[in-house]
Amino acid sequence: MKSTDSLLISLYQKGDEEALSTLIHRHQRELFTFILYKINDQDLANDIFQDTFIKIIVMLKEGRYNEEGKFILWAKRIAQNLIIDYFRAKAKNVKVSETTFENDEFSIFDLIREPSENIEDQLVSLQIQEDLLKMLQFLPENQQEVIKLRFFDGLSFKEIADHTDMSINTTLGRVRYALINLRKIMEENNIVLTR
């Protein structure tokens, strides 16, 4: 029987090093692909991949794993933060760019997902993502969750529905309302953004 991520984490925290190896092997391809997609640089992706698992190990040993979500989503958020830190250090003086809304989804999310070889563009995209995460705090928790899963973690609507135990229709509706509310927040704060 296949051990769950939660069981492997628990075993590792009790001193079972093999459990950590199993956990890393299970998720390494998905996590590396996620990092590479964000930065489009094989060598840098390898470095950040290694740093991500070092940070994961430290946080697991300190008991800082939050079991409310899936392990891989938690790992991706750690990787995303390391990517942001890297590009901040590389281009501290790059001006943060903003964007506008398009139809029912933000063009801003396309910027986040679109790989670029230009370091400044990558920094802008990552900074936009970080700023959006701050704006999400003004949404109800259930709307925050679906936006993060859809646009930041790249899950399909079906995957979100499975993850949250909701129907696909409910998931679609919740994402739509969240986007409408984000639009209102930006309009109320007079945020009109262009790249």
PDB file of C-alpha atoms in Angstrom:
ATOM      1  CA  MET A   1       0.000   0.000   0.000  1.00  0.00           C
ATOM      2  CA  LYS A   2       1.285   3.430  -0.971  1.00  0.00           C
ATOM      3  CA  SER A   3       2.108   5.664   1.986  1.00  0.00           C
ATOM      4  CA  THR A   4       0.443   9.079   2.050  1.00  0.00           C
ATOM      5  CA  ASP A   5       2.512  12.254   2.081  1.00  0.00           C
ATOM      6  CA  SER A   6       1.291  12.974   5.601  1.00  0.00           C
ATOM      7  CA  LEU A   7       2.471   9.568   6.819  1.00  0.00           C
ATOM      8  CA  LEU A   8       5.868   9.994   5.165  1.00  0.00           C
ATOM      9  CA  ILE A   9       6.264  13.421   6.771  1.00  0.00           C
ATOM     10  CA  SER A  10       5.320  12.027  10.162  1.00  0.00           C
ATOM     11  CA  LEU A  11       7.809   9.163   9.766  1.00  0.00           C
ATOM     12  CA  TYR A  12      10.567  11.555   8.713  1.00  0.00           C
ATOM     13  CA  GLN A  13       9.918  13.811  11.686  1.00  0.00           C
ATOM     14  CA  LYS A  14      10.367  10.732  13.867  1.00  0.00           C
ATOM     15  CA  GLY A  15      13.783  10.042  12.329  1.00  0.00           C
ATOM     16  CA  ASP A  16      13.035   7.880   9.272  1.00  0.00           C
ATOM     17  CA  GLU A  17      15.334   9.311   6.574  1.00  0.00           C
ATOM     18  CA  GLU A  18      14.036   6.841   3.988  1.00  0.00           C
ATOM     19  CA  ALA A  19      10.592   8.429   4.279  1.00  0.00           C
ATOM     20  CA  LEU A  20      12.052  11.744   3.132  1.00  0.00           C
ATOM     21  CA  SER A  21      13.718  10.069   0.140  1.00  0.00           C
ATOM     22  CA  THR A  22      10.374   8.566  -0.870  1.00  0.00           C
ATOM     23  CA  LEU A  23       8.647  11.930  -0.510  1.00  0.00           C
ATOM     24  CA  ILE A  24      11.260  13.727  -2.624  1.00  0.00           C
ATOM     25  CA  HIS A  25      11.239  11.038  -5.312  1.00  0.00           C
ATOM     26  CA  ARG A  26       7.438  11.181  -5.494  1.00  0.00           C
ATOM     27  CA  HIS A  27       7.283  14.941  -6.131  1.00  0.00           C
ATOM     28  CA  GLN A  28      10.636  15.930  -7.633  1.00  0.00           C
ATOM     29  CA  ARG A  29       9.512  15.904 -11.286  1.00  0.00           C
ATOM     30  CA  GLU A  30       6.396  18.017 -10.692  1.00  0.00           C
ATOM     31  CA  LEU A  31       8.248  20.495  -8.476  1.00  0.00           C
ATOM     32  CA  PHE A  32      11.190  20.859 -10.857  1.00  0.00           C
ATOM     33  CA  THR A  33       8.844  21.351 -13.826  1.00  0.00           C
ATOM     34  CA  PHE A  34       7.003  24.051 -11.868  1.00  0.00           C
ATOM     35  CA  ILE A  35      10.258  25.897 -11.110  1.00  0.00           C
ATOM     36  CA  LEU A  36      11.609  25.565 -14.646  1.00  0.00           C
ATOM     37  CA  TYR A  37       8.322  26.858 -16.103  1.00  0.00           C
ATOM     38  CA  LYS A  38       8.559  29.942 -13.899  1.00  0.00           C
ATOM     39  CA  ILE A  39      12.166  30.877 -14.697  1.00  0.00           C
ATOM     40  CA  ASN A  40      13.025  29.146 -18.002  1.00  0.00           C
ATOM     41  CA  ASP A  41      16.643  28.456 -16.989  1.00  0.00           C
ATOM     42  CA  GLN A  42      17.781  24.866 -16.416  1.00  0.00           C
ATOM     43  CA  ASP A  43      20.805  25.620 -14.215  1.00  0.00           C
ATOM     44  CA  LEU A  44      18.991  28.158 -12.087  1.00  0.00           C
ATOM     45  CA  ALA A  45      16.021  25.803 -11.793  1.00  0.00           C
ATOM     46  CA  ASN A  46      18.351  23.097 -10.456  1.00  0.00           C
ATOM     47  CA  ASP A  47      19.757  25.489  -7.855  1.00  0.00           C
ATOM     48  CA  ILE A  48      16.329  26.651  -6.700  1.00  0.00           C
ATOM     49  CA  PHE A  49      15.067  23.053  -6.691  1.00  0.00           C
ATOM     50  CA  GLN A  50      17.884  22.077  -4.323  1.00  0.00           C
ATOM     51  CA  ASP A  51      17.315  25.155  -2.136  1.00  0.00           C
ATOM     52  CA  THR A  52      13.600  24.380  -2.004  1.00  0.00           C
ATOM     53  CA  PHE A  53      14.155  20.900  -0.600  1.00  0.00           C
ATOM     54  CA  ILE A  54      16.730  22.202   1.863  1.00  0.00           C
ATOM     55  CA  LYS A  55      14.138  24.668   3.133  1.00  0.00           C
ATOM     56  CA  ILE A  56      11.463  21.955   3.192  1.00  0.00           C
ATOM     57  CA  ILE A  57      13.745  19.735   5.293  1.00  0.00           C
ATOM     58  CA  VAL A  58      14.443  22.551   7.752  1.00  0.00           C
ATOM     59  CA  MET A  59      10.752  23.432   8.040  1.00  0.00           C
ATOM     60  CA  LEU A  60       9.712  19.793   8.502  1.00  0.00           C
ATOM     61  CA  LYS A  61      12.299  19.355  11.250  1.00  0.00           C
ATOM     62  CA  GLU A  62      10.959  22.492  12.933  1.00  0.00           C
ATOM     63  CA  GLY A  63       7.405  21.152  12.691  1.00  0.00           C
ATOM     64  CA  ARG A  64       6.271  23.980  10.420  1.00  0.00           C
ATOM     65  CA  TYR A  65       4.386  21.885   7.861  1.00  0.00           C
ATOM     66  CA  ASN A  66       0.730  22.866   7.558  1.00  0.00           C
ATOM     67  CA  GLU A  67      -1.343  19.763   6.859  1.00  0.00           C
ATOM     68  CA  GLU A  68      -4.391  21.733   5.742  1.00  0.00           C
ATOM     69  CA  GLY A  69      -3.203  21.533   2.125  1.00  0.00           C
ATOM     70  CA  LYS A  70      -1.401  19.065  -0.080  1.00  0.00           C
ATOM     71  CA  PHE A  71       2.352  18.734   0.394  1.00  0.00           C
ATOM     72  CA  ILE A  72       3.139  19.530  -3.252  1.00  0.00           C
ATOM     73  CA  LEU A  73       1.193  22.816  -3.111  1.00  0.00           C
ATOM     74  CA  TRP A  74       3.076  23.789   0.044  1.00  0.00           C
ATOM     75  CA  ALA A  75       6.377  22.875  -1.635  1.00  0.00           C
ATOM     76  CA  LYS A  76       5.501  24.968  -4.704  1.00  0.00           C
ATOM     77  CA  ARG A  77       4.820  28.005  -2.544  1.00  0.00           C
ATOM     78  CA  ILE A  78       8.228  27.606  -0.900  1.00  0.00           C
ATOM     79  CA  ALA A  79       9.832  27.382  -4.347  1.00  0.00           C
ATOM     80  CA  GLN A  80       7.906  30.442  -5.529  1.00  0.00           C
ATOM     81  CA  ASN A  81       9.159  32.483  -2.580  1.00  0.00           C
ATOM     82  CA  LEU A  82      12.749  31.443  -3.316  1.00  0.00           C
ATOM     83  CA  ILE A  83      12.317  32.464  -6.966  1.00  0.00           C
ATOM     84  CA  ILE A  84      11.036  35.873  -5.884  1.00  0.00           C
ATOM     85  CA  ASP A  85      13.958  36.289  -3.474  1.00  0.00           C
ATOM     86  CA  TYR A  86      16.449  35.391  -6.211  1.00  0.00           C
ATOM     87  CA  PHE A  87      15.173  37.908  -8.737  1.00  0.00           C
ATOM     88  CA  ARG A  88      14.869  40.616  -6.113  1.00  0.00           C
ATOM     89  CA  ALA A  89      18.529  40.162  -5.346  1.00  0.00           C
ATOM     90  CA  LYS A  90      19.429  40.197  -9.068  1.00  0.00           C
ATOM     91  CA  ALA A  91      17.471  43.284 -10.006  1.00  0.00           C
ATOM     92  CA  LYS A  92      16.666  45.402  -6.983  1.00  0.00           C
ATOM     93  CA  ASN A  93      16.104  48.562  -8.967  1.00  0.00           C
ATOM     94  CA  VAL A  94      13.621  47.231 -11.513  1.00  0.00           C
ATOM     95  CA  LYS A  95      10.383  49.211 -11.398  1.00  0.00           C
ATOM     96  CA  VAL A  96       7.361  47.145 -10.448  1.00  0.00           C
ATOM     97  CA  SER A  97       4.868  46.945 -13.296  1.00  0.00           C
ATOM     98  CA  GLU A  98       1.134  46.545 -13.068  1.00  0.00           C
ATOM     99  CA  THR A  99      -1.540  45.413 -15.451  1.00  0.00           C
ATOM    100  CA  THR A 100      -5.209  45.717 -16.384  1.00  0.00           C
ATOM    101  CA  PHE A 101      -8.120  43.314 -16.408  1.00  0.00           C
ATOM    102  CA  GLU A 102      -9.213  41.489 -19.531  1.00  0.00           C
ATOM    103  CA  ASN A 103     -12.721  40.007 -19.730  1.00  0.00           C
ATOM    104  CA  ASP A 104     -13.427  37.762 -16.715  1.00  0.00           C
ATOM    105  CA  GLU A 105      -9.830  36.849 -15.967  1.00  0.00           C
ATOM    106  CA  PHE A 106      -6.834  39.084 -15.434  1.00  0.00           C
ATOM    107  CA  SER A 107      -4.227  39.552 -18.119  1.00  0.00           C
ATOM    108  CA  ILE A 108      -2.080  39.816 -14.999  1.00  0.00           C
ATOM    109  CA  PHE A 109      -2.330  36.049 -14.526  1.00  0.00           C
ATOM    110  CA  ASP A 110      -1.040  35.507 -18.052  1.00  0.00           C
ATOM    111  CA  LEU A 111       2.004  37.584 -17.131  1.00  0.00           C
ATOM    112  CA  ILE A 112       2.593  35.408 -14.089  1.00  0.00           C
ATOM    113  CA  ARG A 113       2.453  32.186 -16.090  1.00  0.00           C
ATOM    114  CA  GLU A 114       4.325  33.337 -19.186  1.00  0.00           C
ATOM    115  CA  PRO A 115       8.001  32.312 -19.182  1.00  0.00           C
ATOM    116  CA  SER A 116      10.524  34.932 -20.214  1.00  0.00           C
ATOM    117  CA  GLU A 117      14.267  34.932 -20.721  1.00  0.00           C
ATOM    118  CA  ASN A 118      14.463  38.548 -19.621  1.00  0.00           C
ATOM    119  CA  ILE A 119      15.366  38.810 -15.927  1.00  0.00           C
ATOM    120  CA  GLU A 120      13.596  42.138 -15.541  1.00  0.00           C
ATOM    121  CA  ASP A 121      10.394  40.725 -17.032  1.00  0.00           C
ATOM    122  CA  GLN A 122      10.625  37.741 -14.722  1.00  0.00           C
ATOM    123  CA  LEU A 123      11.049  39.997 -11.704  1.00  0.00           C
ATOM    124  CA  VAL A 124       8.079  42.101 -12.741  1.00  0.00           C
ATOM    125  CA  SER A 125       5.949  38.994 -13.157  1.00  0.00           C
ATOM    126  CA  LEU A 126       6.968  37.635  -9.767  1.00  0.00           C
ATOM    127  CA  GLN A 127       6.427  41.005  -8.092  1.00  0.00           C
ATOM    128  CA  ILE A 128       2.960  41.195  -9.632  1.00  0.00           C
ATOM    129  CA  GLN A 129       2.242  37.765  -8.224  1.00  0.00           C
ATOM    130  CA  GLU A 130       3.405  38.831  -4.776  1.00  0.00           C
ATOM    131  CA  ASP A 131       1.284  41.995  -4.930  1.00  0.00           C
ATOM    132  CA  LEU A 132      -1.735  39.949  -5.977  1.00  0.00           C
ATOM    133  CA  LEU A 133      -1.252  37.641  -3.019  1.00  0.00           C
ATOM    134  CA  LYS A 134      -1.467  40.707  -0.768  1.00  0.00           C
ATOM    135  CA  MET A 135      -4.697  41.817  -2.463  1.00  0.00           C
ATOM    136  CA  LEU A 136      -6.164  38.346  -2.039  1.00  0.00           C
ATOM    137  CA  GLN A 137      -6.129  38.899   1.718  1.00  0.00           C
ATOM    138  CA  PHE A 138      -9.153  41.165   1.257  1.00  0.00           C
ATOM    139  CA  LEU A 139     -11.203  38.276  -0.166  1.00  0.00           C
ATOM    140  CA  PRO A 140     -13.102  35.656   1.857  1.00  0.00           C
ATOM    141  CA  GLU A 141     -10.913  32.643   2.636  1.00  0.00           C
ATOM    142  CA  ASN A 142     -12.829  30.310   0.317  1.00  0.00           C
ATOM    143  CA  GLN A 143     -12.269  32.700  -2.604  1.00  0.00           C
ATOM    144  CA  GLN A 144      -8.600  33.135  -1.728  1.00  0.00           C
ATOM    145  CA  GLU A 145      -8.164  29.381  -1.836  1.00  0.00           C
ATOM    146  CA  VAL A 146      -9.615  28.843  -5.317  1.00  0.00           C
ATOM    147  CA  ILE A 147      -7.660  31.753  -6.812  1.00  0.00           C
ATOM    148  CA  LYS A 148      -4.386  30.432  -5.393  1.00  0.00           C
ATOM    149  CA  LEU A 149      -5.113  26.909  -6.597  1.00  0.00           C
ATOM    150  CA  ARG A 150      -6.187  28.050 -10.068  1.00  0.00           C
ATOM    151  CA  PHE A 151      -3.713  30.783 -10.943  1.00  0.00           C
ATOM    152  CA  PHE A 152      -0.733  30.288  -8.661  1.00  0.00           C
ATOM    153  CA  ASP A 153      -0.615  26.504  -8.383  1.00  0.00           C
ATOM    154  CA  GLY A 154      -1.935  25.867 -11.903  1.00  0.00           C
ATOM    155  CA  LEU A 155      -4.664  23.377 -11.000  1.00  0.00           C
ATOM    156  CA  SER A 156      -7.517  22.658 -13.408  1.00  0.00           C
ATOM    157  CA  PHE A 157     -11.090  23.339 -12.303  1.00  0.00           C
ATOM    158  CA  LYS A 158     -11.606  19.592 -11.889  1.00  0.00           C
ATOM    159  CA  GLU A 159      -8.503  19.322  -9.697  1.00  0.00           C
ATOM    160  CA  ILE A 160      -9.714  22.254  -7.590  1.00  0.00           C
ATOM    161  CA  ALA A 161     -13.121  20.628  -7.253  1.00  0.00           C
ATOM    162  CA  ASP A 162     -11.496  17.379  -6.087  1.00  0.00           C
ATOM    163  CA  HIS A 163      -9.135  19.218  -3.731  1.00  0.00           C
ATOM    164  CA  THR A 164     -11.909  21.241  -2.094  1.00  0.00           C
ATOM    165  CA  ASP A 165     -14.701  18.642  -2.265  1.00  0.00           C
ATOM    166  CA  MET A 166     -16.853  21.001  -4.343  1.00  0.00           C
ATOM    167  CA  SER A 167     -18.678  20.450  -7.627  1.00  0.00           C
ATOM    168  CA  ILE A 168     -17.080  21.871 -10.768  1.00  0.00           C
ATOM    169  CA  ASN A 169     -19.984  24.327 -11.118  1.00  0.00           C
ATOM    170  CA  THR A 170     -19.436  25.600  -7.576  1.00  0.00           C
ATOM    171  CA  THR A 171     -15.714  25.895  -8.276  1.00  0.00           C
ATOM    172  CA  LEU A 172     -16.303  27.875 -11.474  1.00  0.00           C
ATOM    173  CA  GLY A 173     -18.722  30.187  -9.672  1.00  0.00           C
ATOM    174  CA  ARG A 174     -16.364  30.776  -6.784  1.00  0.00           C
ATOM    175  CA  VAL A 175     -13.445  31.651  -9.077  1.00  0.00           C
ATOM    176  CA  ARG A 176     -15.685  34.022 -11.038  1.00  0.00           C
ATOM    177  CA  TYR A 177     -16.895  35.819  -7.885  1.00  0.00           C
ATOM    178  CA  ALA A 178     -13.340  36.040  -6.598  1.00  0.00           C
ATOM    179  CA  LEU A 179     -12.212  37.687  -9.846  1.00  0.00           C
ATOM    180  CA  ILE A 180     -15.132  40.119  -9.737  1.00  0.00           C
ATOM    181  CA  ASN A 181     -14.236  41.025  -6.148  1.00  0.00           C
ATOM    182  CA  LEU A 182     -10.570  41.504  -7.059  1.00  0.00           C
ATOM    183  CA  ARG A 183     -11.662  43.811  -9.865  1.00  0.00           C
ATOM    184  CA  LYS A 184     -13.668  45.872  -7.355  1.00  0.00           C
ATOM    185  CA  ILE A 185     -10.737  46.030  -4.939  1.00  0.00           C
ATOM    186  CA  MET A 186      -8.443  47.340  -7.673  1.00  0.00           C
ATOM    187  CA  GLU A 187     -11.023  49.847  -8.902  1.00  0.00           C
ATOM    188  CA  GLU A 188     -11.752  51.099  -5.371  1.00  0.00           C
ATOM    189  CA  ASN A 189      -8.039  51.593  -4.800  1.00  0.00           C
ATOM    190  CA  ASN A 190      -7.641  53.298  -8.165  1.00  0.00           C
ATOM    191  CA  ILE A 191      -5.194  50.671  -9.404  1.00  0.00           C
ATOM    192  CA  VAL A 192      -4.921  50.848 -13.196  1.00  0.00           C
ATOM    193  CA  LEU A 193      -1.929  48.940 -14.396  1.00  0.00           C
ATOM    194  CA  THR A 194       0.002  48.643 -17.634  1.00  0.00           C
ATOM    195  CA  ARG A 195       3.167  46.818 -18.499  1.00  0.00           C
TER     196      ARG A 195
END
